[in-house]
Each structure stands twice: as C-alpha cells, then as structure tokens.
Short mmCIF file of C-alpha atoms in Angstrom, two decimals:
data_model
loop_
_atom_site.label_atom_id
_atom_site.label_comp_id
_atom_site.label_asym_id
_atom_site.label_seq_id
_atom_site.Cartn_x
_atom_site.Cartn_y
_atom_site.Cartn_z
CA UNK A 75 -172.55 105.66 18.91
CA UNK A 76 -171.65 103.82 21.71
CA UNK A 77 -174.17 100.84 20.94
CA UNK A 78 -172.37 100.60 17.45
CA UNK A 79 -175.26 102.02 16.19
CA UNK A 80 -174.80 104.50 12.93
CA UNK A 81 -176.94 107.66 12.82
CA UNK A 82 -177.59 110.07 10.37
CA UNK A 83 -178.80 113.63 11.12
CA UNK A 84 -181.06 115.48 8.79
CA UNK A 85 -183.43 118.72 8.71
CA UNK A 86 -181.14 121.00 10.87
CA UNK A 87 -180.72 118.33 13.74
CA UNK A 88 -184.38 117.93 13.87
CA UNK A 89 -184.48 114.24 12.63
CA UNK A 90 -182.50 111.32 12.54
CA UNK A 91 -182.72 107.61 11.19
CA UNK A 92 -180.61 104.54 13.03
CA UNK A 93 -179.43 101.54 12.39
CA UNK A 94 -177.78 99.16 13.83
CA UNK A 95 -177.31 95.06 15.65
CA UNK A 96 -176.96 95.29 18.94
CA UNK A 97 -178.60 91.81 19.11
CA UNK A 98 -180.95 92.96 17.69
CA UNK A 99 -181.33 94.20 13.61
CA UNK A 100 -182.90 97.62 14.59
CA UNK A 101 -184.27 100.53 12.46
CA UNK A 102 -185.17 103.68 14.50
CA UNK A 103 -186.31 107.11 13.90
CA UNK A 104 -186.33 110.05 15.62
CA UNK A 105 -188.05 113.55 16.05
CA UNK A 106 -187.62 116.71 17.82
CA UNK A 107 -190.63 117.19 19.58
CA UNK A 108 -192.53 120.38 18.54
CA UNK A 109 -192.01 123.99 20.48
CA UNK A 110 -195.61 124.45 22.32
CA UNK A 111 -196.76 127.54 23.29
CA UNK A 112 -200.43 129.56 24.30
CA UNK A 113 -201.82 132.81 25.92
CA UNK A 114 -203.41 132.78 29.22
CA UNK A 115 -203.15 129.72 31.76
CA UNK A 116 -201.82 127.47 29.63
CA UNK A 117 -200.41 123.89 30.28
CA UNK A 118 -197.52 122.45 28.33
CA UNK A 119 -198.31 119.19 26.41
CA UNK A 120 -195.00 118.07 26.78
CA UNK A 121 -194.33 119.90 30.18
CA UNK A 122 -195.51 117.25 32.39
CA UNK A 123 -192.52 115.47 34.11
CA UNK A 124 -190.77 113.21 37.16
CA UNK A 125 -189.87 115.63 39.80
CA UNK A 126 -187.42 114.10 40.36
CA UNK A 127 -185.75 112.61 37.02
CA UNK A 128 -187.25 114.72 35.04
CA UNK A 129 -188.43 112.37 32.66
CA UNK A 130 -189.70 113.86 29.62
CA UNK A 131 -193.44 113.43 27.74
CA UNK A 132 -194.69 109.95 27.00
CA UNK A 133 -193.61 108.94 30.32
CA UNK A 134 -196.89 107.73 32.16
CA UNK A 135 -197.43 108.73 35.64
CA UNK A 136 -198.37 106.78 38.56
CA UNK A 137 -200.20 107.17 41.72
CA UNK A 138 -198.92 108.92 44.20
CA UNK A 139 -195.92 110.12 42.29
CA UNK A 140 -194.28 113.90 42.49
CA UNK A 141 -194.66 115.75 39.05
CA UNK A 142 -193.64 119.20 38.11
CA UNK A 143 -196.31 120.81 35.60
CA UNK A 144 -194.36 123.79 32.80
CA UNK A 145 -196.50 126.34 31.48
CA UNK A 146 -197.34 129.96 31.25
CA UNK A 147 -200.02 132.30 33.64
CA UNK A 148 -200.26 129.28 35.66
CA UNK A 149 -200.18 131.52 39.00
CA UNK A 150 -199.95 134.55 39.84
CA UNK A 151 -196.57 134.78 42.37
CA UNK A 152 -195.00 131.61 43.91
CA UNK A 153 -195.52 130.13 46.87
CA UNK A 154 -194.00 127.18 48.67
CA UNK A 155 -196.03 124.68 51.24
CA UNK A 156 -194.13 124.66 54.38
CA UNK A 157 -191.94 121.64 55.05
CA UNK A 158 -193.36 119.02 57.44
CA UNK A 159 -197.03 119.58 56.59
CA UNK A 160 -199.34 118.02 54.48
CA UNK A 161 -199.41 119.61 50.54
CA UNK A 162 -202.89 121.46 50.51
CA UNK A 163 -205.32 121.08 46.84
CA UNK A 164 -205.49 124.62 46.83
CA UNK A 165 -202.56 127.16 47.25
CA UNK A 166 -202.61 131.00 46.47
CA UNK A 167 -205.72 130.35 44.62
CA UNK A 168 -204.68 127.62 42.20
CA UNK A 169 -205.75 124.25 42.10
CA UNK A 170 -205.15 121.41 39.60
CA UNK A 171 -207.36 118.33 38.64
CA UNK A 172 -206.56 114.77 37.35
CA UNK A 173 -209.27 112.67 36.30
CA UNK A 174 -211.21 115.75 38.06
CA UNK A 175 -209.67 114.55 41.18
CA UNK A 176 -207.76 117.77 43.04
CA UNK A 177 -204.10 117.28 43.51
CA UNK A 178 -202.13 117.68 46.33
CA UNK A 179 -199.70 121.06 45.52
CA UNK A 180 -196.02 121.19 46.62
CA UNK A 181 -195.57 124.96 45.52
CA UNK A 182 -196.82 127.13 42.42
CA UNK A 183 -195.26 129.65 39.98
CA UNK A 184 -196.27 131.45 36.81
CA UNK A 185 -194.26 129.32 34.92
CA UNK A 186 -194.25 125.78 36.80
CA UNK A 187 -196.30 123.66 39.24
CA UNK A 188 -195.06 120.67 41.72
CA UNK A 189 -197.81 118.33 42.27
CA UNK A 190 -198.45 114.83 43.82
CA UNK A 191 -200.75 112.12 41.64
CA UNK A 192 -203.87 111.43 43.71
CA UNK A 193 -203.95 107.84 45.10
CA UNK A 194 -207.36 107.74 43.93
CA UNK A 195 -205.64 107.11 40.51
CA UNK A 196 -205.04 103.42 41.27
CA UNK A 197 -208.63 102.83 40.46
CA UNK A 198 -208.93 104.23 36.94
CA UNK A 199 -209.13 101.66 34.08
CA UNK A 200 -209.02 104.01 31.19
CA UNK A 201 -204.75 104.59 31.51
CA UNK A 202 -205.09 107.81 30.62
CA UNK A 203 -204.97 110.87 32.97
CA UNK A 204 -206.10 114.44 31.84
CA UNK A 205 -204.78 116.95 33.70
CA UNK A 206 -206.22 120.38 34.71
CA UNK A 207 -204.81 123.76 36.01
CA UNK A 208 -207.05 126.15 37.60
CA UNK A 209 -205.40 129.68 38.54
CA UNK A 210 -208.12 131.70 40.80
CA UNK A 211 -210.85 130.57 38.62
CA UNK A 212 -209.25 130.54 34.77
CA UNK A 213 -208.92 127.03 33.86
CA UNK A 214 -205.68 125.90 31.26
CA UNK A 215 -206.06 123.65 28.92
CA UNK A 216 -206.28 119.93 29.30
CA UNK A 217 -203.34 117.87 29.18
CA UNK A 218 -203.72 114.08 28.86
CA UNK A 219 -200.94 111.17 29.41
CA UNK A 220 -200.93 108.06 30.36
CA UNK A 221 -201.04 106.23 33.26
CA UNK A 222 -198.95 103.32 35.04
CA UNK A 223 -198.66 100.96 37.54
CA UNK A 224 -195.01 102.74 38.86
CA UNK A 225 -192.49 105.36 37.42
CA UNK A 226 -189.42 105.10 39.59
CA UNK A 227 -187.07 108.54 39.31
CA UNK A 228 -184.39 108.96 42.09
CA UNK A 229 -183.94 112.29 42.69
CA UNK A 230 -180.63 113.87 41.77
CA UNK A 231 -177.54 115.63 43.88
CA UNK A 232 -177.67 118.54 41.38
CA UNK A 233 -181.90 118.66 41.06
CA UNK A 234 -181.65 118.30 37.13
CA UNK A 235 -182.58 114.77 36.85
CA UNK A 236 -178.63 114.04 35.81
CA UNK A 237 -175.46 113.30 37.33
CA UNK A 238 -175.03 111.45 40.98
CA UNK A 239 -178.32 110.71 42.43
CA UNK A 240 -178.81 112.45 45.95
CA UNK A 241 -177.85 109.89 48.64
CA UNK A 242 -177.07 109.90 52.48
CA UNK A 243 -174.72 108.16 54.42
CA UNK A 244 -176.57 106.61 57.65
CA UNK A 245 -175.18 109.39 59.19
CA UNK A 246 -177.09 111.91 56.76
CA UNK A 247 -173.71 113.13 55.19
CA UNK A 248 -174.29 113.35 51.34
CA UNK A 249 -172.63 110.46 49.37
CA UNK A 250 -169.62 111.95 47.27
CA UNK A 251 -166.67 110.52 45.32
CA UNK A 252 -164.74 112.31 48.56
CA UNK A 253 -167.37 110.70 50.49
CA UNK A 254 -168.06 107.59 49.13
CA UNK A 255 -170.23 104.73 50.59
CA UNK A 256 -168.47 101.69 52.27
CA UNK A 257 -169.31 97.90 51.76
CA UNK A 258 -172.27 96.64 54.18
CA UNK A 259 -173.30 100.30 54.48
CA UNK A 260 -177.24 100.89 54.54
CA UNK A 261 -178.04 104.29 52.51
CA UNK A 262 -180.66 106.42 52.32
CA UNK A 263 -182.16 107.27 48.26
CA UNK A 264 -185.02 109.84 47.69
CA UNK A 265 -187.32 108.50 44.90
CA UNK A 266 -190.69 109.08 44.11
CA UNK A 267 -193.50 107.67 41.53
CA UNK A 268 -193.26 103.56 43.14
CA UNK A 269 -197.19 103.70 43.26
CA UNK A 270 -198.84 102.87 45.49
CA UNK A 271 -197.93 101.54 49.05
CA UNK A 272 -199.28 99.62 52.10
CA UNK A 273 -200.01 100.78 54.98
CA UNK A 274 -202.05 103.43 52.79
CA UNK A 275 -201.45 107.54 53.14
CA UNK A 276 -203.38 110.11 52.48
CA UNK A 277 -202.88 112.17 49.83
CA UNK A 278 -200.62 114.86 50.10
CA UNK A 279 -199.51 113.66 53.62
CA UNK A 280 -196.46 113.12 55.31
CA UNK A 281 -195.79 109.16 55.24
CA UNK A 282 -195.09 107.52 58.47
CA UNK A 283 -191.46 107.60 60.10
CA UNK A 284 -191.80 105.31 63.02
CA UNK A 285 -192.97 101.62 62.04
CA UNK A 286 -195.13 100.58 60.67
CA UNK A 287 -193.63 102.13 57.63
CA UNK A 288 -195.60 102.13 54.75
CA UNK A 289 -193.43 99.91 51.83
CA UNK A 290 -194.13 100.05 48.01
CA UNK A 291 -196.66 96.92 46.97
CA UNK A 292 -194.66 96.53 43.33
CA UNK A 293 -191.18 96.72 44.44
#
C-alpha cells in the first residue's frame, strides 16, 4: 500500500494479515466485522456512529456529541425537529436512553436515529455507555460502547463522512476548489463530538451566538 506495507487477503476478502516498517516493525490483522441483524426494535451493535464523520464501531463517544443510531422498527414514520429549536427527549413516541439518561433527538426513522450525548455523561467513571431505544413503549436492545473525553468529526460537503469537509467562506459561500479560501481568511467548520464546553448548555439546546460564546474546554 501506500505505507509500503504488504497485505495479503484471505477468506473471500474477509481477512487480511500486514506487515510492514514504517518506523515501526508492524504485524496487523484484520476482520470484517460481522452482518448484525434482529426482529422488532432492534439496535445495531455496530450502528452507532459520528454524525458527522461517520466513524464506524469502536469509536467512543463523548458528551455532547451528535450520533446517528442504525437499526430496524426503531419508529414508526420519520419525523424531523424543526430547525432553531431545542431537540426534544421524546419525538413521535420514541425516546432513547444512555446510562438511563434520555437523549436529546434530532429526527427518527424506522431504520435510523440522530441523537445528541447527554452532558450528564461527563460525570460517568465507568467509560462505558449503554444505549437504549424506546419506540412508543417497545424497548431495543442494549447497545454498549465506550466513552471519551472528545471525538472530533467535521462534517462533510457531501454528508457521507468523505470527501471536502463542509466549510463557509466569512461570507457563508461554501468553500470549493472554484471557490477556494484565501490566505488570512477566517472560515467557518461544522464539527461536533469536542465534549464538553464552557459557558455550559443545556442539553439539546441551541448554543449561544452572541458572546459569550461557549468554547470547547479540551481544544
């Protein structure tokens, strides 16, 4: 590859063994990660990820951060919270738990769920989450990961997680290769998952635009 690493491919692409010396002598192995799948509400083990990289399971999560939750029978039509308000913990009858703690909710669907971590996470010592979907009073199954300090993701001009991340011009004009940004320019990124931040928000609420703006306390 790239790294001057060799690889070898085995078991139909589902495995592979590395080596290589990138300054480092470095053995590595690989595995698909298994298909998951379950009747009813049911949660995804490996469906909990960055909303806005994308970043797949064993990823921890940190307070406050945006996650999208994959599943099946998870609600029962979508709905969207309306921009410029804060994110309810209960909409069209679903609500989801971390820690028991009820989640702020961007929007549900059958098959997905946008949620915010509960600030309330900063406090756990056990760094591990379980997560909980409730749809109208059927509960999923219990998904644990782990949990961190901050999990930076910028979100993306094409909203896959790849490719240019989504960026304005002070002017609010998207940053392009035909619209590129100038030296000395200040731009604007969209992240989420840098923890928590001082002065404090609620969860699920709008953050403050007129100072004093509340600023990330790790970065």
């Amino acid at each position: 590859d790239l790294n001057g690493y060799r690889l070898q491919f085995g078991v139909d692409g589902q495995a592979f063994v590395s080596i290589g010396k990138n300054g480092y002598d470095s053995l590595m192995i690989g595995l698909h990660a298994p298909s998951f799948s379950g009747s009813g509400d049911y949660l995804n083990p490996i469906g909990v990820v960055n909303a806005a990289s994308l970043q797949p399971v064993t990823a921890s999560v940190a307070p406050g951060e945006l996650l999208v939750l994959f599943g099946t029978g998870l609600a029962s039509s979508t709905v969207i919270t309306q921009g410029g308000q804060a994110f309810p913990t209960s909409l069209n009858n679903v609500t989801v738990t971390m820690n028991g703690i009820n989640c702020p909710i961007y929007y549900v669907s059958g098959t997905q769920i946008a949620v915010s971590a509960p600030w309330e996470l900063a406090s756990n010592q056990t760094a591990l989450i379980d997560i909980q979907v409730n749809n109208n009073g059927t509960k999923s199954n219990v998904v644990q990961v782990y949990q961190t300090d901050a999990a930076p993701g910028s979100f993306s001009a094409g909203a896959n997680g790849i490719g240019y991340a989504a960026a304005t011009h002070g002017d609010g004009s998207i940053i392009t290769a035909a619209n590129p940004v100038q030296p000395g320019e200040t731009i604007a990124l969209y992240l989420t998952g840098l923890g928590t931040v001082t002065p404090t928000v609620a969860d699920g609420a709008v953050g403050p635009s007129t100072p004093p703006l509340s600023t990330s306390d790790l970065f």
